[in-house]
Each structure stands twice: as C-alpha cells, then as structure tokens.
C-alpha cells in the first residue's frame, strides 16, 4: 500500500481518495486477507480518514488457552490535523509523534499519509480486550487423578488389607 502524498488528494473528486484493501496488513497475522476500504478526504486544514474492513483472526482464549477464530470488524474514523510544525521526516508509527500536551494526531500538509500503518493501528485497537472462545468457556480442564497416584493408593490399601488380616488372625 503506497503512502499518500497529501497535496495529491486535491486531484481527486471531492478531494477524496478511496483505497481498496485486500491483503495482509503489515505484520498483523490474519487467517483471511483484510478486505475493505480506506477513505481519505482532504478538508483543507485536516484529513478525515475512515476505514471499513474485516478479516478473520486467530486468537488465544484467555480462559482455556485454546485458539479460536474471531471476526475482526473495523469501522473507524479519525481526524488528522495538518500542521506546518509537524515533522515530515518522522517515519515511525503516527502515535509516537503525539506529545502528551497535544493528544491530536497531526501531519505536515506537504507530507505523506501512511495508510497501511494507520490501518494496522486501527485493527490492533479493535482487537477484543477480553478474548474468550465463547461466553460460557469452562476454562482449563481439571486433570483426572493421575495413574501413578492411584497405583500408590492401591499399594497402601493392600498393606492395610494384610494388616487387617493379621489382626483378624490374632483374635
Ligand atoms: Zn476458552
């Protein structure tokens, strides 16, 4: 997925670029390709970015530790401000450029919008916090009494048995 050169958005009808998505997104391991669409609209002082996408992803149940498949459905929308002060040379995740006093994402108006990284972040955010294979997941199975223990118990029982017969003989 190519990065979007922000000024080029003006070339599109209603300054809106629609990016079809059908494939893997960065290193997010999904069972099926991520399918959907990202819409980037230039609103002059900000970008209005939205995405609708879905994929099947394999998760591990927090309760029974079994793997299960989860349908990830993304419906995200975000405003990214265009700010001359934003550093366009920064090439990492968008989140990291946000300082604590200004929790609004911004990009340089002559910079690039990295649609794939943005989509990746949105998909990660949409992962369920509570991962359960089913609402009534019974949790980890309780192990059966181990044969070794059972054998030992039997051995003790037979010793008690011989002690008992000894006592019976002495009567
Ligand atoms: Zn489970």
Short mmCIF file of N, CA and C and ligand atoms in Angstrom, two decimals:
data_model
loop_
_atom_site.label_atom_id
_atom_site.label_comp_id
_atom_site.label_asym_id
_atom_site.label_seq_id
_atom_site.Cartn_x
_atom_site.Cartn_y
_atom_site.Cartn_z
N UNK A 1 0.86 -1.19 0.00
CA UNK A 1 0.00 0.00 0.00
C UNK A 1 0.90 1.25 0.00
N UNK A 2 0.76 2.07 -1.02
CA UNK A 2 1.63 3.24 -1.12
C UNK A 2 1.21 4.35 -0.16
N UNK A 3 2.19 5.12 0.26
CA UNK A 3 1.88 6.26 1.12
C UNK A 3 1.21 7.34 0.26
N UNK A 4 0.32 8.07 0.87
CA UNK A 4 -0.44 9.08 0.13
C UNK A 4 0.26 10.43 0.29
N UNK A 5 0.66 11.03 -0.84
CA UNK A 5 1.23 12.38 -0.78
C UNK A 5 0.05 13.34 -0.60
N UNK A 6 0.01 13.98 0.56
CA UNK A 6 -1.19 14.72 0.96
C UNK A 6 -1.67 15.75 -0.09
N UNK A 7 -0.77 16.59 -0.69
CA UNK A 7 -1.27 17.56 -1.68
C UNK A 7 -1.96 16.91 -2.89
N UNK A 8 -1.61 15.68 -3.18
CA UNK A 8 -2.24 15.00 -4.33
C UNK A 8 -3.71 14.68 -4.11
N UNK A 9 -4.13 14.75 -2.86
CA UNK A 9 -5.55 14.47 -2.58
C UNK A 9 -6.46 15.47 -3.31
N UNK A 10 -5.93 16.68 -3.58
CA UNK A 10 -6.74 17.71 -4.27
C UNK A 10 -7.06 17.31 -5.71
N UNK A 11 -6.30 16.35 -6.25
CA UNK A 11 -6.55 15.91 -7.62
C UNK A 11 -7.79 15.04 -7.73
N UNK A 12 -8.21 14.51 -6.60
CA UNK A 12 -9.33 13.58 -6.64
C UNK A 12 -10.67 14.30 -6.47
N UNK A 13 -11.67 13.66 -6.99
CA UNK A 13 -13.02 14.20 -6.89
C UNK A 13 -13.40 14.37 -5.42
N UNK A 14 -13.92 15.51 -5.08
CA UNK A 14 -14.27 15.88 -3.70
C UNK A 14 -13.06 15.72 -2.76
N UNK A 15 -11.86 15.83 -3.36
CA UNK A 15 -10.61 15.74 -2.59
C UNK A 15 -10.56 14.47 -1.77
N UNK A 16 -11.17 13.44 -2.31
CA UNK A 16 -11.30 12.20 -1.57
C UNK A 16 -10.66 11.04 -2.33
N UNK A 17 -9.80 10.32 -1.62
CA UNK A 17 -9.16 9.15 -2.20
C UNK A 17 -9.70 7.91 -1.51
N UNK A 18 -10.14 6.97 -2.32
CA UNK A 18 -10.61 5.70 -1.75
C UNK A 18 -9.57 4.63 -2.06
N UNK A 19 -9.08 4.01 -1.01
CA UNK A 19 -8.03 2.99 -1.18
C UNK A 19 -8.63 1.62 -0.88
N UNK A 20 -8.73 0.77 -1.91
CA UNK A 20 -9.24 -0.58 -1.63
C UNK A 20 -8.23 -1.40 -0.85
N UNK A 21 -8.70 -2.21 0.07
CA UNK A 21 -7.82 -3.05 0.88
C UNK A 21 -8.20 -4.50 0.63
N UNK A 22 -7.23 -5.30 0.24
CA UNK A 22 -7.47 -6.73 0.06
C UNK A 22 -6.12 -7.45 0.18
N UNK A 23 -5.76 -7.75 1.40
CA UNK A 23 -4.47 -8.41 1.59
C UNK A 23 -4.04 -8.35 3.03
N UNK A 24 -2.81 -8.76 3.26
CA UNK A 24 -2.25 -8.70 4.60
C UNK A 24 -1.88 -7.26 4.92
N UNK A 25 -2.01 -6.89 6.18
CA UNK A 25 -1.67 -5.53 6.60
C UNK A 25 -0.47 -5.61 7.54
N UNK A 26 0.66 -5.12 7.03
CA UNK A 26 1.93 -5.18 7.76
C UNK A 26 2.13 -6.58 8.36
N UNK A 27 2.47 -6.66 9.65
CA UNK A 27 2.74 -7.99 10.20
C UNK A 27 1.58 -8.50 11.06
N UNK A 28 0.40 -7.98 10.81
CA UNK A 28 -0.78 -8.48 11.52
C UNK A 28 -1.15 -9.85 10.93
N UNK A 29 -1.11 -10.88 11.77
CA UNK A 29 -1.37 -12.24 11.27
C UNK A 29 -2.87 -12.51 11.25
N UNK A 30 -3.42 -12.48 10.07
CA UNK A 30 -4.84 -12.77 9.93
C UNK A 30 -5.00 -14.04 9.11
N UNK A 31 -6.09 -14.75 9.38
CA UNK A 31 -6.36 -16.02 8.70
C UNK A 31 -6.83 -15.75 7.28
N UNK A 32 -7.59 -14.70 7.11
CA UNK A 32 -8.08 -14.30 5.78
C UNK A 32 -7.51 -12.91 5.49
N UNK A 33 -7.40 -12.54 4.23
CA UNK A 33 -6.90 -11.19 3.93
C UNK A 33 -7.84 -10.12 4.52
N UNK A 34 -7.27 -8.99 4.86
CA UNK A 34 -8.09 -7.87 5.33
C UNK A 34 -8.77 -7.28 4.10
N UNK A 35 -10.09 -7.22 4.13
CA UNK A 35 -10.82 -6.69 2.98
C UNK A 35 -11.67 -5.50 3.40
N UNK A 36 -11.59 -4.46 2.59
CA UNK A 36 -12.40 -3.29 2.90
C UNK A 36 -11.91 -2.10 2.13
N UNK A 37 -12.06 -0.94 2.74
CA UNK A 37 -11.69 0.30 2.06
C UNK A 37 -11.30 1.38 3.06
N UNK A 38 -10.27 2.14 2.68
CA UNK A 38 -9.88 3.31 3.47
C UNK A 38 -10.29 4.53 2.65
N UNK A 39 -10.87 5.51 3.30
CA UNK A 39 -11.26 6.74 2.61
C UNK A 39 -10.51 7.90 3.25
N UNK A 40 -9.77 8.63 2.43
CA UNK A 40 -9.01 9.78 2.94
C UNK A 40 -9.55 11.03 2.25
N UNK A 41 -10.07 11.95 3.04
CA UNK A 41 -10.62 13.19 2.47
C UNK A 41 -9.85 14.39 2.99
N UNK A 42 -9.39 15.23 2.06
CA UNK A 42 -8.67 16.46 2.42
C UNK A 42 -9.69 17.56 2.70
N UNK A 43 -9.68 18.04 3.93
CA UNK A 43 -10.66 19.06 4.32
C UNK A 43 -9.99 20.43 4.51
N UNK A 44 -8.84 20.63 3.87
CA UNK A 44 -8.16 21.92 3.96
C UNK A 44 -7.18 21.98 5.11
N UNK A 45 -7.71 21.97 6.34
CA UNK A 45 -6.82 22.04 7.50
C UNK A 45 -6.65 20.68 8.18
N UNK A 46 -7.40 19.72 7.73
CA UNK A 46 -7.26 18.39 8.32
C UNK A 46 -7.65 17.32 7.31
N UNK A 47 -7.24 16.10 7.62
CA UNK A 47 -7.66 14.94 6.84
C UNK A 47 -8.75 14.21 7.62
N UNK A 48 -9.76 13.81 6.92
CA UNK A 48 -10.78 12.99 7.54
C UNK A 48 -10.57 11.57 7.01
N UNK A 49 -10.11 10.70 7.88
CA UNK A 49 -9.75 9.35 7.45
C UNK A 49 -10.74 8.36 8.06
N UNK A 50 -11.23 7.47 7.24
CA UNK A 50 -12.11 6.44 7.77
C UNK A 50 -11.80 5.11 7.09
N UNK A 51 -12.22 4.05 7.73
CA UNK A 51 -11.99 2.72 7.16
C UNK A 51 -13.09 1.78 7.58
N UNK A 52 -13.47 0.93 6.64
CA UNK A 52 -14.37 -0.19 6.94
C UNK A 52 -13.67 -1.41 6.39
N UNK A 53 -13.43 -2.36 7.25
CA UNK A 53 -12.70 -3.55 6.81
C UNK A 53 -13.03 -4.71 7.73
N UNK A 54 -12.83 -5.94 7.23
CA UNK A 54 -12.94 -7.08 8.12
C UNK A 54 -11.98 -8.19 7.72
N UNK A 55 -11.73 -9.06 8.67
CA UNK A 55 -10.82 -10.19 8.49
C UNK A 55 -11.09 -11.18 9.60
N UNK A 56 -10.67 -12.42 9.37
CA UNK A 56 -10.74 -13.43 10.42
C UNK A 56 -9.35 -13.54 11.03
N UNK A 57 -9.30 -13.51 12.34
CA UNK A 57 -8.02 -13.56 13.03
C UNK A 57 -8.07 -14.68 14.07
N UNK A 58 -6.95 -15.36 14.26
CA UNK A 58 -6.88 -16.43 15.26
C UNK A 58 -6.36 -15.86 16.57
N UNK A 59 -7.15 -16.02 17.61
CA UNK A 59 -6.77 -15.51 18.93
C UNK A 59 -6.64 -16.68 19.90
N UNK A 60 -6.04 -16.41 21.05
CA UNK A 60 -5.91 -17.43 22.09
C UNK A 60 -6.84 -17.03 23.24
N UNK A 61 -7.71 -17.96 23.61
CA UNK A 61 -8.68 -17.71 24.68
C UNK A 61 -7.94 -17.46 25.99
N UNK A 62 -8.29 -16.37 26.68
CA UNK A 62 -7.63 -16.04 27.94
C UNK A 62 -8.00 -17.01 29.06
N UNK A 63 -9.09 -17.76 28.88
CA UNK A 63 -9.56 -18.62 29.95
C UNK A 63 -9.06 -20.06 29.78
N UNK A 64 -9.19 -20.62 28.55
CA UNK A 64 -8.80 -22.03 28.37
C UNK A 64 -7.53 -22.19 27.52
N UNK A 65 -6.99 -21.09 27.05
CA UNK A 65 -5.75 -21.06 26.27
C UNK A 65 -5.84 -21.80 24.93
N UNK A 66 -7.06 -22.10 24.49
CA UNK A 66 -7.24 -22.71 23.17
C UNK A 66 -7.32 -21.60 22.12
N UNK A 67 -6.90 -21.95 20.90
CA UNK A 67 -7.01 -20.98 19.82
C UNK A 67 -8.45 -20.98 19.29
N UNK A 68 -8.89 -19.83 18.88
CA UNK A 68 -10.22 -19.74 18.26
C UNK A 68 -10.17 -18.62 17.22
N UNK A 69 -11.11 -18.70 16.29
CA UNK A 69 -11.15 -17.69 15.24
C UNK A 69 -12.14 -16.59 15.59
N UNK A 70 -11.71 -15.38 15.33
CA UNK A 70 -12.52 -14.21 15.67
C UNK A 70 -12.67 -13.34 14.44
N UNK A 71 -13.87 -12.89 14.20
CA UNK A 71 -14.10 -12.00 13.06
C UNK A 71 -13.86 -10.56 13.51
N UNK A 72 -12.87 -9.96 12.91
CA UNK A 72 -12.50 -8.59 13.24
C UNK A 72 -13.25 -7.66 12.29
N UNK A 73 -14.08 -6.81 12.85
CA UNK A 73 -14.83 -5.88 12.00
C UNK A 73 -14.46 -4.46 12.39
N UNK A 74 -13.88 -3.77 11.44
CA UNK A 74 -13.39 -2.43 11.71
C UNK A 74 -14.30 -1.38 11.09
N UNK A 75 -14.65 -0.41 11.90
CA UNK A 75 -15.41 0.74 11.40
C UNK A 75 -14.83 1.94 12.14
N UNK A 76 -13.79 2.54 11.54
CA UNK A 76 -13.04 3.57 12.25
C UNK A 76 -13.08 4.90 11.50
N UNK A 77 -12.95 5.96 12.26
CA UNK A 77 -12.92 7.29 11.66
C UNK A 77 -12.02 8.16 12.53
N UNK A 78 -11.18 8.96 11.88
CA UNK A 78 -10.27 9.80 12.65
C UNK A 78 -9.93 11.07 11.89
N UNK A 79 -9.76 12.13 12.66
CA UNK A 79 -9.33 13.40 12.09
C UNK A 79 -7.84 13.56 12.34
N UNK A 80 -7.09 13.85 11.28
CA UNK A 80 -5.65 14.09 11.43
C UNK A 80 -5.38 15.53 10.98
N UNK A 81 -4.91 16.35 11.91
CA UNK A 81 -4.69 17.76 11.61
C UNK A 81 -3.46 17.93 10.74
N UNK A 82 -3.53 18.93 9.88
CA UNK A 82 -2.38 19.26 9.03
C UNK A 82 -1.71 20.46 9.66
N UNK A 83 -0.46 20.27 10.02
CA UNK A 83 0.24 21.28 10.80
C UNK A 83 1.65 21.46 10.21
N UNK A 84 1.98 22.72 9.87
CA UNK A 84 3.29 23.02 9.28
C UNK A 84 4.41 22.61 10.23
N UNK A 85 4.11 22.62 11.51
CA UNK A 85 5.15 22.30 12.51
C UNK A 85 5.39 20.79 12.63
N UNK A 86 4.48 20.01 12.06
CA UNK A 86 4.65 18.56 12.15
C UNK A 86 5.89 18.15 11.37
N UNK A 87 6.60 17.19 11.90
CA UNK A 87 7.87 16.78 11.31
C UNK A 87 7.63 15.68 10.28
N UNK A 88 7.80 16.01 9.03
CA UNK A 88 7.52 15.03 7.97
C UNK A 88 8.62 13.99 7.82
N UNK A 89 9.76 14.26 8.43
CA UNK A 89 10.86 13.31 8.28
C UNK A 89 10.65 12.10 9.18
N UNK A 90 9.75 12.26 10.16
CA UNK A 90 9.48 11.16 11.07
C UNK A 90 8.80 10.04 10.30
N UNK A 91 9.31 8.82 10.45
CA UNK A 91 8.81 7.72 9.63
C UNK A 91 8.26 6.56 10.47
N UNK A 92 8.11 6.78 11.75
CA UNK A 92 7.63 5.70 12.62
C UNK A 92 6.12 5.72 12.73
N UNK A 93 5.59 4.99 13.73
CA UNK A 93 4.14 5.00 13.92
C UNK A 93 3.62 6.40 14.21
N UNK A 94 2.45 6.70 13.72
CA UNK A 94 1.87 8.04 13.87
C UNK A 94 1.73 8.40 15.36
N UNK A 95 1.36 7.41 16.17
CA UNK A 95 1.10 7.65 17.59
C UNK A 95 2.28 8.28 18.31
N UNK A 96 3.49 7.86 17.96
CA UNK A 96 4.67 8.29 18.71
C UNK A 96 5.00 9.77 18.55
N UNK A 97 4.47 10.39 17.53
CA UNK A 97 4.77 11.81 17.33
C UNK A 97 3.86 12.69 18.18
N UNK A 98 2.89 12.09 18.82
CA UNK A 98 1.95 12.84 19.63
C UNK A 98 2.58 13.12 20.99
N UNK A 99 2.67 14.36 21.38
CA UNK A 99 3.21 14.59 22.72
C UNK A 99 2.05 14.69 23.71
N UNK A 100 2.37 14.60 24.99
CA UNK A 100 1.32 14.44 25.99
C UNK A 100 0.42 15.66 26.13
N UNK A 101 0.93 16.83 25.72
CA UNK A 101 0.12 18.04 25.84
C UNK A 101 -0.83 18.19 24.66
N UNK A 102 -0.62 17.42 23.67
CA UNK A 102 -1.38 17.61 22.44
C UNK A 102 -1.75 16.24 21.87
N UNK A 103 -2.81 15.68 22.42
CA UNK A 103 -3.18 14.32 22.03
C UNK A 103 -4.00 14.28 20.74
N UNK A 104 -3.54 15.04 19.78
CA UNK A 104 -4.19 15.05 18.48
C UNK A 104 -3.13 14.70 17.46
N UNK A 105 -3.48 13.81 16.57
CA UNK A 105 -2.50 13.43 15.56
C UNK A 105 -2.39 14.54 14.52
N UNK A 106 -1.18 14.76 14.05
CA UNK A 106 -1.01 15.76 13.00
C UNK A 106 0.08 15.33 12.03
N UNK A 107 -0.06 15.82 10.82
CA UNK A 107 0.91 15.56 9.76
C UNK A 107 1.22 16.88 9.08
N UNK A 108 2.39 16.93 8.45
CA UNK A 108 2.74 18.13 7.69
C UNK A 108 1.86 18.18 6.44
N UNK A 109 1.31 19.38 6.08
CA UNK A 109 0.42 19.46 4.92
C UNK A 109 1.08 19.03 3.61
N UNK A 110 2.43 19.10 3.56
CA UNK A 110 3.14 18.67 2.35
C UNK A 110 3.74 17.27 2.55
N UNK A 111 3.25 16.59 3.57
CA UNK A 111 3.83 15.29 3.90
C UNK A 111 3.02 14.13 3.33
N UNK A 112 3.29 12.97 3.87
CA UNK A 112 2.65 11.75 3.42
C UNK A 112 1.77 11.16 4.51
N UNK A 113 0.70 10.55 4.08
CA UNK A 113 -0.15 9.80 5.00
C UNK A 113 0.10 8.32 4.73
N UNK A 114 0.53 7.62 5.78
CA UNK A 114 0.84 6.20 5.64
C UNK A 114 -0.43 5.40 5.97
N UNK A 115 -1.18 5.10 4.91
CA UNK A 115 -2.49 4.46 5.08
C UNK A 115 -2.38 3.07 5.71
N UNK A 116 -1.35 2.32 5.31
CA UNK A 116 -1.24 0.95 5.82
C UNK A 116 -0.93 0.93 7.32
N UNK A 117 -0.01 1.79 7.75
CA UNK A 117 0.32 1.86 9.18
C UNK A 117 -0.90 2.30 9.97
N UNK A 118 -1.61 3.28 9.42
CA UNK A 118 -2.83 3.76 10.09
C UNK A 118 -3.84 2.64 10.24
N UNK A 119 -4.03 1.88 9.15
CA UNK A 119 -5.00 0.77 9.18
C UNK A 119 -4.55 -0.30 10.18
N UNK A 120 -3.26 -0.56 10.18
CA UNK A 120 -2.70 -1.56 11.11
C UNK A 120 -3.01 -1.17 12.56
N UNK A 121 -2.78 0.11 12.86
CA UNK A 121 -3.03 0.59 14.23
C UNK A 121 -4.51 0.48 14.59
N UNK A 122 -5.37 0.82 13.63
CA UNK A 122 -6.80 0.74 13.90
C UNK A 122 -7.24 -0.71 14.12
N UNK A 123 -6.69 -1.62 13.35
CA UNK A 123 -7.03 -3.04 13.50
C UNK A 123 -6.57 -3.55 14.87
N UNK A 124 -5.36 -3.15 15.27
CA UNK A 124 -4.85 -3.57 16.58
C UNK A 124 -5.74 -3.03 17.69
N UNK A 125 -6.19 -1.79 17.55
CA UNK A 125 -7.04 -1.18 18.56
C UNK A 125 -8.40 -1.88 18.65
N UNK A 126 -8.82 -2.49 17.53
CA UNK A 126 -10.15 -3.11 17.52
C UNK A 126 -10.12 -4.56 18.01
N UNK A 127 -8.94 -5.05 18.37
CA UNK A 127 -8.87 -6.40 18.93
C UNK A 127 -9.59 -6.42 20.28
N UNK A 128 -10.33 -7.49 20.57
CA UNK A 128 -11.05 -7.52 21.85
C UNK A 128 -10.08 -7.57 23.03
N UNK A 129 -10.37 -6.80 24.10
CA UNK A 129 -9.52 -6.81 25.29
C UNK A 129 -9.72 -8.12 26.04
N UNK A 130 -10.95 -8.59 26.02
CA UNK A 130 -11.29 -9.82 26.73
C UNK A 130 -11.48 -10.89 25.67
N UNK A 131 -10.48 -11.75 25.52
CA UNK A 131 -10.52 -12.75 24.47
C UNK A 131 -11.01 -14.07 25.03
N UNK A 132 -12.25 -14.42 24.68
CA UNK A 132 -12.84 -15.67 25.13
C UNK A 132 -13.37 -16.43 23.93
N UNK A 133 -13.11 -17.76 23.88
CA UNK A 133 -13.55 -18.57 22.75
C UNK A 133 -15.07 -18.63 22.71
N UNK A 134 -15.71 -18.57 23.88
CA UNK A 134 -17.16 -18.46 23.95
C UNK A 134 -17.51 -17.86 25.31
N UNK A 135 -18.70 -17.31 25.41
CA UNK A 135 -19.12 -16.65 26.66
C UNK A 135 -19.11 -17.63 27.84
N UNK A 136 -19.45 -18.91 27.55
CA UNK A 136 -19.51 -19.89 28.64
C UNK A 136 -18.31 -20.84 28.60
N UNK A 137 -17.16 -20.29 28.21
CA UNK A 137 -15.94 -21.11 28.18
C UNK A 137 -15.69 -21.66 29.58
N UNK A 138 -15.53 -23.00 29.71
CA UNK A 138 -15.37 -23.60 31.05
C UNK A 138 -13.98 -23.39 31.65
N UNK A 139 -13.05 -22.86 30.85
CA UNK A 139 -11.70 -22.66 31.37
C UNK A 139 -10.85 -23.91 31.18
N UNK A 140 -9.71 -23.93 31.82
CA UNK A 140 -8.79 -25.06 31.67
C UNK A 140 -9.42 -26.33 32.25
N UNK A 141 -9.29 -27.45 31.51
CA UNK A 141 -9.86 -28.70 32.05
C UNK A 141 -9.11 -29.12 33.30
N UNK A 142 -9.84 -29.65 34.31
CA UNK A 142 -9.19 -30.13 35.54
C UNK A 142 -8.61 -31.51 35.23
N UNK A 143 -7.32 -31.72 35.44
CA UNK A 143 -6.73 -33.02 35.08
C UNK A 143 -7.32 -34.15 35.93
N UNK A 144 -7.49 -35.34 35.29
CA UNK A 144 -8.01 -36.53 36.02
C UNK A 144 -6.96 -36.97 37.03
N UNK A 145 -7.39 -37.72 38.06
CA UNK A 145 -6.43 -38.20 39.06
C UNK A 145 -5.38 -39.04 38.34
N UNK A 146 -4.14 -38.80 38.64
CA UNK A 146 -3.07 -39.41 37.85
C UNK A 146 -2.88 -40.87 38.20
N UNK A 147 -2.62 -41.72 37.20
CA UNK A 147 -2.49 -43.17 37.43
C UNK A 147 -1.45 -43.49 38.49
N UNK A 148 -0.33 -42.76 38.49
CA UNK A 148 0.75 -43.02 39.44
C UNK A 148 0.23 -42.92 40.87
N UNK A 149 -0.57 -41.90 41.12
CA UNK A 149 -1.13 -41.68 42.45
C UNK A 149 -2.09 -42.83 42.78
N UNK A 150 -2.90 -43.22 41.80
CA UNK A 150 -3.88 -44.28 42.00
C UNK A 150 -3.19 -45.59 42.38
N UNK A 151 -2.09 -45.90 41.70
CA UNK A 151 -1.33 -47.13 41.98
C UNK A 151 -0.82 -47.12 43.40
N UNK A 152 -0.32 -45.96 43.81
CA UNK A 152 0.26 -45.83 45.15
C UNK A 152 -0.83 -46.07 46.21
N UNK A 153 -2.00 -45.50 45.96
CA UNK A 153 -3.12 -45.63 46.89
C UNK A 153 -3.49 -47.11 47.03
N UNK A 154 -3.50 -47.81 45.88
CA UNK A 154 -3.85 -49.23 45.88
C UNK A 154 -2.84 -50.03 46.73
N UNK A 155 -1.56 -49.67 46.56
CA UNK A 155 -0.50 -50.34 47.30
C UNK A 155 -0.70 -50.18 48.80
N UNK A 156 -1.03 -48.94 49.21
CA UNK A 156 -1.27 -48.67 50.64
C UNK A 156 -2.48 -49.49 51.10
N UNK A 157 -3.52 -49.50 50.26
CA UNK A 157 -4.73 -50.24 50.59
C UNK A 157 -4.44 -51.72 50.85
N UNK A 158 -3.58 -52.30 49.96
CA UNK A 158 -3.29 -53.73 50.13
C UNK A 158 -2.48 -53.97 51.40
N UNK A 159 -1.62 -53.01 51.77
CA UNK A 159 -0.86 -53.14 53.02
C UNK A 159 -1.82 -53.12 54.21
N UNK A 160 -2.81 -52.18 54.10
CA UNK A 160 -3.82 -52.12 55.16
C UNK A 160 -4.58 -53.42 55.22
N UNK A 161 -4.77 -53.99 54.01
CA UNK A 161 -5.52 -55.25 53.90
C UNK A 161 -4.79 -56.37 54.65
N UNK A 162 -3.44 -56.44 54.42
CA UNK A 162 -2.68 -57.52 55.08
C UNK A 162 -2.60 -57.28 56.58
N UNK A 163 -2.54 -56.02 56.99
CA UNK A 163 -2.52 -55.69 58.42
C UNK A 163 -3.84 -56.12 59.06
N UNK A 164 -4.90 -55.88 58.29
CA UNK A 164 -6.23 -56.22 58.78
C UNK A 164 -6.36 -57.74 58.98
N UNK A 165 -5.86 -58.49 57.96
CA UNK A 165 -5.98 -59.95 58.07
C UNK A 165 -5.09 -60.47 59.20
N UNK A 166 -3.96 -59.80 59.47
CA UNK A 166 -3.07 -60.16 60.56
C UNK A 166 -3.78 -59.98 61.89
N UNK A 167 -4.51 -58.84 61.99
CA UNK A 167 -5.25 -58.54 63.20
C UNK A 167 -6.37 -59.56 63.42
N UNK A 168 -6.98 -59.95 62.27
CA UNK A 168 -8.07 -60.91 62.35
C UNK A 168 -7.56 -62.27 62.84
N UNK A 169 -6.32 -62.61 62.37
CA UNK A 169 -5.71 -63.88 62.77
C UNK A 169 -5.39 -63.93 64.26
N UNK A 170 -4.97 -62.76 64.78
CA UNK A 170 -4.53 -62.71 66.18
C UNK A 170 -5.71 -62.77 67.14
N UNK A 171 -6.90 -62.52 66.63
CA UNK A 171 -8.07 -62.54 67.52
C UNK A 171 -8.45 -63.94 67.94
ZN1 LIG B 1 -11.93 -20.73 26.07
#
